[in-house]
Short mmCIF file of C-alpha atoms in Angstrom, two decimals:
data_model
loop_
_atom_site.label_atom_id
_atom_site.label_comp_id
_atom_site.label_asym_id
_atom_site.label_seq_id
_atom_site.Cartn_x
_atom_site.Cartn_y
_atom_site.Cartn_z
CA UNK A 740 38.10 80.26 -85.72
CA UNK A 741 38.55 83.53 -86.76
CA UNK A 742 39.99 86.51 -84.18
CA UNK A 743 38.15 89.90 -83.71
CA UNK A 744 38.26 92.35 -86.27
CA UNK A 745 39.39 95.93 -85.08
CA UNK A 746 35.76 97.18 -85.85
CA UNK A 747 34.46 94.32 -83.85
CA UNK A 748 36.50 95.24 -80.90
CA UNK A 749 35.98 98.81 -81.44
CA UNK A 750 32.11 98.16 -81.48
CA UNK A 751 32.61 95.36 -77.99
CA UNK A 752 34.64 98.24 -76.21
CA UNK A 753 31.66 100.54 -76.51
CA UNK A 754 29.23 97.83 -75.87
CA UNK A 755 30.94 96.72 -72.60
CA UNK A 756 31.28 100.46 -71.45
CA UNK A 757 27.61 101.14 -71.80
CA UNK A 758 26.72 97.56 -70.54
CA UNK A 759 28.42 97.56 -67.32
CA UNK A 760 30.53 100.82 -67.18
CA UNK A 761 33.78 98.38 -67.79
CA UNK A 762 37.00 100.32 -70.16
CA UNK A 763 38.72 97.51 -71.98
CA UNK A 764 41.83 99.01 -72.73
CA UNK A 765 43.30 98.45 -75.94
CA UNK A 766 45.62 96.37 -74.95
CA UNK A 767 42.76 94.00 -73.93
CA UNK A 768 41.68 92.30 -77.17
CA UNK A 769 43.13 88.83 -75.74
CA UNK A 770 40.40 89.15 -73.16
CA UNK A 771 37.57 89.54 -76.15
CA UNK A 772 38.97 86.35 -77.47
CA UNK A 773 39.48 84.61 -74.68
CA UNK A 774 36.28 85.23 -73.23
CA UNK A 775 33.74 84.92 -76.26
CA UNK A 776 35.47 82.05 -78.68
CA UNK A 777 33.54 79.83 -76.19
CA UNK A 778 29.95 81.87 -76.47
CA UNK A 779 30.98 81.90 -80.73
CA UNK A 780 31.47 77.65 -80.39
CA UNK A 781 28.27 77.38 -77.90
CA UNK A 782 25.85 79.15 -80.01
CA UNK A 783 27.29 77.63 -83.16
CA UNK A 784 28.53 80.97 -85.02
CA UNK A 785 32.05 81.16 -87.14
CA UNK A 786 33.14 84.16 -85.90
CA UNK A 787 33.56 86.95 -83.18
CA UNK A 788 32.05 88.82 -85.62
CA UNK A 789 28.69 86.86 -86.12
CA UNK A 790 28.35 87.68 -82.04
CA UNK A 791 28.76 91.56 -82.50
CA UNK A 792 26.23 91.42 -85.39
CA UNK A 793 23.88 89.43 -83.68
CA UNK A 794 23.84 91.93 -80.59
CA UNK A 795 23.62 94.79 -83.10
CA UNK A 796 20.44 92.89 -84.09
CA UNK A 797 19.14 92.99 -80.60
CA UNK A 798 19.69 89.47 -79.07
CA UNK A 799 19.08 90.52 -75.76
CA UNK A 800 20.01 86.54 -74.75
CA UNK A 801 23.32 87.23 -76.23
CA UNK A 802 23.69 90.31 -75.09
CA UNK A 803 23.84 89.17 -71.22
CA UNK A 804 26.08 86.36 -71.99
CA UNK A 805 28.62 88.36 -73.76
CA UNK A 806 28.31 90.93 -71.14
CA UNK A 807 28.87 88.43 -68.32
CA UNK A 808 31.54 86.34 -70.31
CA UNK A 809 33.80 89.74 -70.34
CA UNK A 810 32.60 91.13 -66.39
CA UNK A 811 33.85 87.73 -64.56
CA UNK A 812 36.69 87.11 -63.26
CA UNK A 813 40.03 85.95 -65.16
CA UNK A 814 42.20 83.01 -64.15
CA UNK A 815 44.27 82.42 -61.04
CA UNK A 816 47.52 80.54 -60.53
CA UNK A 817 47.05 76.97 -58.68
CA UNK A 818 43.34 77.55 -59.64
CA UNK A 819 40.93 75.86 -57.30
CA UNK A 820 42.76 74.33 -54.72
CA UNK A 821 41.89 70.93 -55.00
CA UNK A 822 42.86 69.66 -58.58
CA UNK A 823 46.57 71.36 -57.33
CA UNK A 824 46.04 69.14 -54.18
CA UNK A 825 45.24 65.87 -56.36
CA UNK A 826 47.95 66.49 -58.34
CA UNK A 827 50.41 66.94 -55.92
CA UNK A 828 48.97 64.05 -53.49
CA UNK A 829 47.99 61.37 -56.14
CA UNK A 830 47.99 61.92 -59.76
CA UNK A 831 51.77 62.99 -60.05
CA UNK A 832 53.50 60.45 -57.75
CA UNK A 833 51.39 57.90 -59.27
CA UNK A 834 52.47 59.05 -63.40
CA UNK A 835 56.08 59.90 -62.28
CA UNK A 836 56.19 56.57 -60.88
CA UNK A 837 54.85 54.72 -63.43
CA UNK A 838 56.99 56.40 -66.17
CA UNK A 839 60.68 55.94 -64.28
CA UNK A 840 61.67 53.41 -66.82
CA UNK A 841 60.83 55.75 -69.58
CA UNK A 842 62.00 58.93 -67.88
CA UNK A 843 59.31 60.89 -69.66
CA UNK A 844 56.52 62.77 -68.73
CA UNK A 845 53.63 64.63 -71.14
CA UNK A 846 50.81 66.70 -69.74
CA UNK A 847 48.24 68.49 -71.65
CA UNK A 848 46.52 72.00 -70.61
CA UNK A 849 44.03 71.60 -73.31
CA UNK A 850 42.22 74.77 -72.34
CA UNK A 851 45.05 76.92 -71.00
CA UNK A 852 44.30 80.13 -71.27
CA UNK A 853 46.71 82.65 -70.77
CA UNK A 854 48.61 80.17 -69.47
CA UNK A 855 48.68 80.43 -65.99
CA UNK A 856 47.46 76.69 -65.25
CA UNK A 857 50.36 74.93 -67.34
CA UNK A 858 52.99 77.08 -65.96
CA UNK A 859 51.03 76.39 -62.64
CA UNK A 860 51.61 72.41 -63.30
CA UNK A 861 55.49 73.12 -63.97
CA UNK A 862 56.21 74.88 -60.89
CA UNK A 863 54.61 72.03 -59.07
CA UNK A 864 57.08 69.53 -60.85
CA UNK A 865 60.26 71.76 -60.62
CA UNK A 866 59.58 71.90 -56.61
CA UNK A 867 58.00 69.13 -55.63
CA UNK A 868 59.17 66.50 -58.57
CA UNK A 869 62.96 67.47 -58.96
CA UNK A 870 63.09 64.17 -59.76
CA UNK A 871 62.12 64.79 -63.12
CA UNK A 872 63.80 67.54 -64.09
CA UNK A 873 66.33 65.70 -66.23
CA UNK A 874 63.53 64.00 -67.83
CA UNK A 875 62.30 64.47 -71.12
CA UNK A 876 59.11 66.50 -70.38
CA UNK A 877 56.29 67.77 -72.76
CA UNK A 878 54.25 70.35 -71.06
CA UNK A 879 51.45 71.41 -73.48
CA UNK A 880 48.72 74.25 -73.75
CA UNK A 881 46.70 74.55 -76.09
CA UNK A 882 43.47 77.04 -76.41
CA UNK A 883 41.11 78.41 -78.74
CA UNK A 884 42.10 81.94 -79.31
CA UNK A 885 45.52 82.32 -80.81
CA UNK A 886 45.53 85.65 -79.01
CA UNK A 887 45.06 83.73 -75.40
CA UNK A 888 48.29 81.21 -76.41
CA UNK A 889 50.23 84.58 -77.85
CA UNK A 890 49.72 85.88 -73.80
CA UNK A 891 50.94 82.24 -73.09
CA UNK A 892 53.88 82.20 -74.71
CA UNK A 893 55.28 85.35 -73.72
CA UNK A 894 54.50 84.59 -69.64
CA UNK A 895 54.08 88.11 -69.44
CA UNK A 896 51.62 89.01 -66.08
CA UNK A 897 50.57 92.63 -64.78
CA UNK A 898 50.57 92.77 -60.76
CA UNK A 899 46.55 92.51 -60.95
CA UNK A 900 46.85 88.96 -62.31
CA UNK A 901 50.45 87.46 -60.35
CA UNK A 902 48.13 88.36 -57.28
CA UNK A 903 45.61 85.88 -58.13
CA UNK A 904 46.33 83.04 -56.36
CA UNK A 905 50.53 83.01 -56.57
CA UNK A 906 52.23 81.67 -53.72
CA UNK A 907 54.85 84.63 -52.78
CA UNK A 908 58.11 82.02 -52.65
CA UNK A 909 56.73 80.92 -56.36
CA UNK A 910 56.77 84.62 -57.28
CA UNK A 911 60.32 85.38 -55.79
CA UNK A 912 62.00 82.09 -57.53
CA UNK A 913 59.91 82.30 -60.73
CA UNK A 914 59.10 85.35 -62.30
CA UNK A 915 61.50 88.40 -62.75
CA UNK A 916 60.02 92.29 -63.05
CA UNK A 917 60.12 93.95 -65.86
CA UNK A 918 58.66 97.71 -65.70
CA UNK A 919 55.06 96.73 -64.78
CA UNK A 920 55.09 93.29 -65.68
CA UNK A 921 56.30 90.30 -64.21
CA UNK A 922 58.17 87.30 -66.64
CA UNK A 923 57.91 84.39 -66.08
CA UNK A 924 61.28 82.62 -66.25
CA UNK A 925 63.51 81.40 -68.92
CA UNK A 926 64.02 78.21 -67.51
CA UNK A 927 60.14 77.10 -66.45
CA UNK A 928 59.19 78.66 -70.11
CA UNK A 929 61.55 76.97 -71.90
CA UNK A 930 59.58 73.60 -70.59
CA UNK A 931 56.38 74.48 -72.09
CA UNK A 932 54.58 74.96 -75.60
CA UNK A 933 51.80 76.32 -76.25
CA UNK A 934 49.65 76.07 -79.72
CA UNK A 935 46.18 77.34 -80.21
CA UNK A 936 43.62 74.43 -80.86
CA UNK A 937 39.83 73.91 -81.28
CA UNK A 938 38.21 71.25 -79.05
CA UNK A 939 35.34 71.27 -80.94
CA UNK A 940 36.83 69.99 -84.42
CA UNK A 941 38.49 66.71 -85.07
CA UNK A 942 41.96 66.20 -83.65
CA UNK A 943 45.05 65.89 -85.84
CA UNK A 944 47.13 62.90 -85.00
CA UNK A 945 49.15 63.67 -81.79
CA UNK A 946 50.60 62.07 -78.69
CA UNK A 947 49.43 60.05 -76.06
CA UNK A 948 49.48 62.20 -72.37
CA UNK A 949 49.87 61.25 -69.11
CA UNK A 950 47.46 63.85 -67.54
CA UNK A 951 45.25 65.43 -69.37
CA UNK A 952 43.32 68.98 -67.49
CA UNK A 953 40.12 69.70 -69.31
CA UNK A 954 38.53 72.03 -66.77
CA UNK A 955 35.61 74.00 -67.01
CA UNK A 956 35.37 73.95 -70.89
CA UNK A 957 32.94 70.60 -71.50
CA UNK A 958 30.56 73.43 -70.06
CA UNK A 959 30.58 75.47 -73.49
CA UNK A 960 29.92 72.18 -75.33
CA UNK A 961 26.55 70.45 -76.24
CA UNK A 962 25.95 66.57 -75.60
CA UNK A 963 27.15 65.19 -78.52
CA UNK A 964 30.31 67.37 -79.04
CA UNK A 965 31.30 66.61 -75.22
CA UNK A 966 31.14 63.16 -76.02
CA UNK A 967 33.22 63.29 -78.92
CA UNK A 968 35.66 65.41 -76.93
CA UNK A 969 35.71 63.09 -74.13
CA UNK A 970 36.38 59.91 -76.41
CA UNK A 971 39.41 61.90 -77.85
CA UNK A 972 40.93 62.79 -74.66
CA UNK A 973 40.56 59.00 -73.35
CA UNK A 974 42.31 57.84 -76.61
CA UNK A 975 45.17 60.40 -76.61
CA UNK A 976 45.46 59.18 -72.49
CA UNK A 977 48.17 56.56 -71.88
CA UNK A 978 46.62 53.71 -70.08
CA UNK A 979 46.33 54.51 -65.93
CA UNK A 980 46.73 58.40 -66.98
CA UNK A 981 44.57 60.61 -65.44
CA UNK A 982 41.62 63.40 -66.81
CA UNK A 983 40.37 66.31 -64.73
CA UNK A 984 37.68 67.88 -65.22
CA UNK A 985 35.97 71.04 -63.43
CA UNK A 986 33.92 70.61 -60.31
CA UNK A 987 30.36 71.00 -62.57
CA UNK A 988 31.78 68.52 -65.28
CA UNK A 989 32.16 64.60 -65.43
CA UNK A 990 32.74 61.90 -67.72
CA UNK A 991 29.77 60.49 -67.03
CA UNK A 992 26.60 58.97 -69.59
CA UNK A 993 29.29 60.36 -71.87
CA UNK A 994 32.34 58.01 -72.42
CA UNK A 995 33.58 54.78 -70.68
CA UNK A 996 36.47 53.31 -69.52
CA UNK A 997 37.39 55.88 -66.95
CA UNK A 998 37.82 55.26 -62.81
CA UNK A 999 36.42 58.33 -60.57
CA UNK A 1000 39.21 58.40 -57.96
CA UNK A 1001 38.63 60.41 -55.08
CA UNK A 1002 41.97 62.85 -54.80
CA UNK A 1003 42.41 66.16 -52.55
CA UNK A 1004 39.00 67.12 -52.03
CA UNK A 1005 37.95 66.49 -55.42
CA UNK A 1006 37.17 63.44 -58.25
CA UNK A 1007 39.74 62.52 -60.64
CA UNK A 1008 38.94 60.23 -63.48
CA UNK A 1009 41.62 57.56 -64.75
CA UNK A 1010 41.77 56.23 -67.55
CA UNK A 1011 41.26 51.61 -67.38
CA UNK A 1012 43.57 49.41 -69.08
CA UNK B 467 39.65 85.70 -36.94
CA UNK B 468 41.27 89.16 -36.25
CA UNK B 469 43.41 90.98 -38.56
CA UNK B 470 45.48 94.21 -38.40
CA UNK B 471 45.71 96.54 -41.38
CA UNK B 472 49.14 98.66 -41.16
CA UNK B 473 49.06 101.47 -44.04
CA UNK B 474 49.82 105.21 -43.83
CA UNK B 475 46.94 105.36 -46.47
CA UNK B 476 43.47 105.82 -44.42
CA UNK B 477 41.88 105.10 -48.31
CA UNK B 478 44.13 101.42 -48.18
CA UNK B 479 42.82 101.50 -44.16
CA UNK B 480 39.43 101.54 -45.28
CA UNK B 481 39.28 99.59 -48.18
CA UNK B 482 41.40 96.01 -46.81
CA UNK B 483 38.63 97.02 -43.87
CA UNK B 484 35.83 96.45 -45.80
CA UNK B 485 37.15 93.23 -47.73
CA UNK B 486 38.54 91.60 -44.78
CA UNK B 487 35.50 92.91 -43.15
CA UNK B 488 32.85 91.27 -45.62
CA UNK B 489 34.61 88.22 -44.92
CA UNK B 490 33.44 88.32 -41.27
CA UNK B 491 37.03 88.88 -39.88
CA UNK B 492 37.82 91.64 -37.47
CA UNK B 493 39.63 94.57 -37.94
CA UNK B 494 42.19 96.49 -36.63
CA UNK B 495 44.15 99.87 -38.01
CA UNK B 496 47.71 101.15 -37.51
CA UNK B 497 48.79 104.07 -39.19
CA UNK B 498 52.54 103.06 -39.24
CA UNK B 499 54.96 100.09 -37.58
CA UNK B 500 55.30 101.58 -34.26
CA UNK B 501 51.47 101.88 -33.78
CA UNK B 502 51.05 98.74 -35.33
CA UNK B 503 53.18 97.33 -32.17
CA UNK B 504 51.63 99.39 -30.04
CA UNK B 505 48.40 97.01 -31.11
CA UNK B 506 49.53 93.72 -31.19
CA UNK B 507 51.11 94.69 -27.62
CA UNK B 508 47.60 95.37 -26.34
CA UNK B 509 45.91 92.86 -27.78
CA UNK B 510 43.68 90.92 -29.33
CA UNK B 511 46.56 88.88 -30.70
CA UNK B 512 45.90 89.09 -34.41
CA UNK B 513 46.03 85.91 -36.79
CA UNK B 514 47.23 88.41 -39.80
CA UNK B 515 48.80 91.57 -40.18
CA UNK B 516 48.56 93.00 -43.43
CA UNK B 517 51.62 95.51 -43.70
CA UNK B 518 52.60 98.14 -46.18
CA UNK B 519 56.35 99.06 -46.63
CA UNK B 520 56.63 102.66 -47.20
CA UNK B 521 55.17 104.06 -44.09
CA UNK B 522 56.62 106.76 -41.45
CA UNK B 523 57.75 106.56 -38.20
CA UNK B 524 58.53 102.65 -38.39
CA UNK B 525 58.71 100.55 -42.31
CA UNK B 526 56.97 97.83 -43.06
CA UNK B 527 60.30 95.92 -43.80
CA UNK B 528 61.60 97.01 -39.96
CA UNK B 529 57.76 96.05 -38.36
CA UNK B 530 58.18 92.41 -40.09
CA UNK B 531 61.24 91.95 -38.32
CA UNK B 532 60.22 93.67 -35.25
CA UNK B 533 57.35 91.00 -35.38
CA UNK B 534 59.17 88.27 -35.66
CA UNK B 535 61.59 88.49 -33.11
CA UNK B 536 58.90 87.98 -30.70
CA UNK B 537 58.52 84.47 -29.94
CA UNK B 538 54.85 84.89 -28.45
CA UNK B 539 53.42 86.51 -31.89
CA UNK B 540 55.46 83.84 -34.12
CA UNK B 541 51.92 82.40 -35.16
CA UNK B 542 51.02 85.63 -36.58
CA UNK B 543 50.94 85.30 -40.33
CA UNK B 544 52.10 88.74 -42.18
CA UNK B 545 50.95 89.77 -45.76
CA UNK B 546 52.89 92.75 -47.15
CA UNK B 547 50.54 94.76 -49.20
CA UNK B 548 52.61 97.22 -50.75
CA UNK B 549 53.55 98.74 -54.39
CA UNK B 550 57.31 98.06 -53.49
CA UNK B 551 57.46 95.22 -56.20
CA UNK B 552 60.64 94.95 -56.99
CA UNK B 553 62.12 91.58 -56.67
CA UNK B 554 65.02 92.15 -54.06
CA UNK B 555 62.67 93.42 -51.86
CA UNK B 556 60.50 91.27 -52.01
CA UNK B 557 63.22 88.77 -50.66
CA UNK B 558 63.88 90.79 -48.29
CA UNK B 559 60.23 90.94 -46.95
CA UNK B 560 60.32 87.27 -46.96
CA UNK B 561 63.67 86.44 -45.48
CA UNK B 562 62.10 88.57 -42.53
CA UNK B 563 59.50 87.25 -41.87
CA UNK B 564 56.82 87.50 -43.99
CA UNK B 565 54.28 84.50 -45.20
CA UNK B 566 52.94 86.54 -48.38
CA UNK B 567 52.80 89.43 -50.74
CA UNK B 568 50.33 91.06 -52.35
CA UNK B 569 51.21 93.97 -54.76
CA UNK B 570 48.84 96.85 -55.34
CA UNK B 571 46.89 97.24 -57.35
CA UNK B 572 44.85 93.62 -56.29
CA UNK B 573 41.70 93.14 -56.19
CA UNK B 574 39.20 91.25 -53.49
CA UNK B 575 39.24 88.12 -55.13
CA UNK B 576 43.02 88.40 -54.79
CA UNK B 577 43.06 88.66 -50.91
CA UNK B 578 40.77 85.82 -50.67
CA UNK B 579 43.03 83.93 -52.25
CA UNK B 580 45.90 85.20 -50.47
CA UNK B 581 43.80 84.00 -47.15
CA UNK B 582 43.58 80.70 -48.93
CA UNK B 583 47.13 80.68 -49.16
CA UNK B 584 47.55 81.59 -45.67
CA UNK B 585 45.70 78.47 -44.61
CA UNK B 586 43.01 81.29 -43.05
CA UNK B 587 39.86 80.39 -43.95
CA UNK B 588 37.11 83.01 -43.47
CA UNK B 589 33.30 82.29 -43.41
CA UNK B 590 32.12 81.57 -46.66
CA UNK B 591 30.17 84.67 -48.29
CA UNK B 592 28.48 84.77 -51.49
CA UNK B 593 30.06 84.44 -54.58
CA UNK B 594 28.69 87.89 -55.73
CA UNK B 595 30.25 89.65 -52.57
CA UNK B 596 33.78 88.15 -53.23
CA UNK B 597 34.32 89.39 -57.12
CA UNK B 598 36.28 91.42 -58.71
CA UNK B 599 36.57 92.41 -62.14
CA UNK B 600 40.15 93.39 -61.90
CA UNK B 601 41.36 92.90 -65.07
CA UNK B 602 39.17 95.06 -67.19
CA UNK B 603 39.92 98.29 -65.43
#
């Protein structure tokens, strides 16, 4: 999946200003990617590129969705309460306990973002699960734009986005300031890695996950492609491991061989067997 | 629900007004700490105070602990909202009292959230009513 071209980004700052009165700083191109590699994979284009020459065509359609895409809101911390809840009440006792022999734990963000629902995941573990930290833990994110995981990596956060959602204590014991950002710390982002990755295509061999979070991406994808996706989360799942999805999305009439367990407010799905 | 906005900045005043506001809670103003006890003294007891730090007369760091040595208003939660963001301080806030901290700039999705946080739950509004596009600007 290609990244934006200067030009196109040039052309998508204009386009956003005129739209809906919106500056997207320079500094912003991770937002172009983040936002529209999902519109590029939905209406089945290569590029970021294809978009901006589509709308310089005059596809109003697209038009509205790219506009929207970049004018909503970005990610918080502990998104949505409730998957935070299930993990905390059900899905991580239940994996941590299940994996004391083996005194290893793997969970897969699989459309992470800038990163803010992984690292969400490992401050959950390093204060509710100390019992784990001398474990040997794999904490992956993965995302489409290589832009979005470059933002990942380097747990940098302006004030507008550690506001979203951040309990204060968490803020205090896990980030450190930095002129006007705030770093996430050495010792929660040493835990993770995070790699770009497309859905969409077929999976390379990889490793089987206790949890995997798939939220609010099956959205982008048609039928068929949702299926496929959902068959290779369920076989890169350990048996009894756990999916969630976002509130719209389920594994349903799609792929078998997952339990809906109810789980703070919300449906899990675990995997049989 | 009622809250109470302490900020020397009528603009800040006016604009956690209108968010909390839209959320169907109640609002109260203080221009500074010692008004701001001068409020909670006569009443309604607010749930929330939302409390700057750099203020005159009385701080936001010396109101917090003001607050909290009164046992009758310990079920107050406090939110500094402040652009004091550096990390000791924020400790500080904490270790006296307060429940949360929101750093300016936020944006309205942000204090919903913080509410959330707060275990505060205001009426629901529309979706439309509660967004923010903060990152953009």
């Amino acid at each position: 999946m290609t990244t934006a071209t200067a030009e196109d980004f040039r052309f998508l700052q204009q386009f956003i200003l005129d739209r809906s009165a919106i500056v997207l700083a320079d500094e912003k191109q991770y937002l172009v990617e983040t936002r529209l590699l999902p519109i590029v994979q939905r209406v089945g284009a290569e590029s970021i590129g294809d978009l901006v020459r589509a709308i310089r065509s005059g596809d109003r359609e697209l038009e509205t969705a790219v506009v929207d895409a970049m004018t909503t809101n970005e990610t918080s911390w502990f998104r949505d309460a409730a998957p935070f809840d299930a993990l905390r009440k059900v899905i991580l006792p239940e994996v941590v306990a299940a994996n004391v022999v083996r005194r290893r734990l793997s969970i897969w963000s699989a459309a992470c973002s800038t990163g803010q629902e992984l690292y969400s995941v490992t401050m959950l573990l390093d204060a509710e699960f100390s019992e784990v930290a001398s474990w040997k833990l794999d904490l992956h994110g993965t995302d489409l734009s290589s832009a979005v995981v470059e933002k990942a990596r380097s747990g940098r956060y302006t004030a507008l986005e550690i506001n979203r959602g951040l309990p204060a204590p968490h803020l205090v014991r896990y980030f450190r300031h930095e002129g006007s950002f705030y770093v996430i710390a050495d010792a929660l982002r040493n835990k993770v890695r995070f790699e770009p990755f497309n859905l969409a295509r077929p999976w390379p061999p990889m490793q089987d996950y206790d949890v995997i979070l798939l939220r609010n991406v099956l959205i982008y994808f048609d039928v068929e492609t949702k299926a496929k996706v959902l068959e290779q989360a369920k076989a890169h799942l350990r048996p009894g491991g756990f999916l969630l999805l976002g509130t719209a999305e389920s594994p349903r009439g799609l792929v078998e061989g997952f339990q809906s367990v109810p789980a703070g407010g919300t449906t899990v799905y675990k995997k049989e067997g | 629900m009622h809250a109470l906005v302490v900020d020397d900045s009528r603009a800040m005043r006016s604009l956690l007004r209108s968010i909390l506001g839209s959320l169907g809670i109640d609002v109260a103003e203080a221009a500074d700490g010692r008004a701001a006890i001068d409020a909670v003294e006569a009443g309604p007891l607010p749930d929330l105070a939302l409390v700057d730090w750099h203020m005159p007369v009385m701080d936001g760091l010396e109101l917090v602990t003001e607050l909290r040595r009164r046992k009758e208003w310990r079920h107050m939660a406090i939110m500094m909202v402040t652009t004091e963001s550096e990390h000791e301080n924020m400790v500080r806030a904490l270790l006296a009292g307060a429940n949360e901290y929101l750093i300016k700039p936020f944006s309205p999705d942000a204090v919903l959230e913080k509410l959330s946080l707060l275990g505060l739950s205001p009426e629901p509004v529309p979706v439309a009513d509660a967004r923010g596009d903060d990152t953009l600007r």
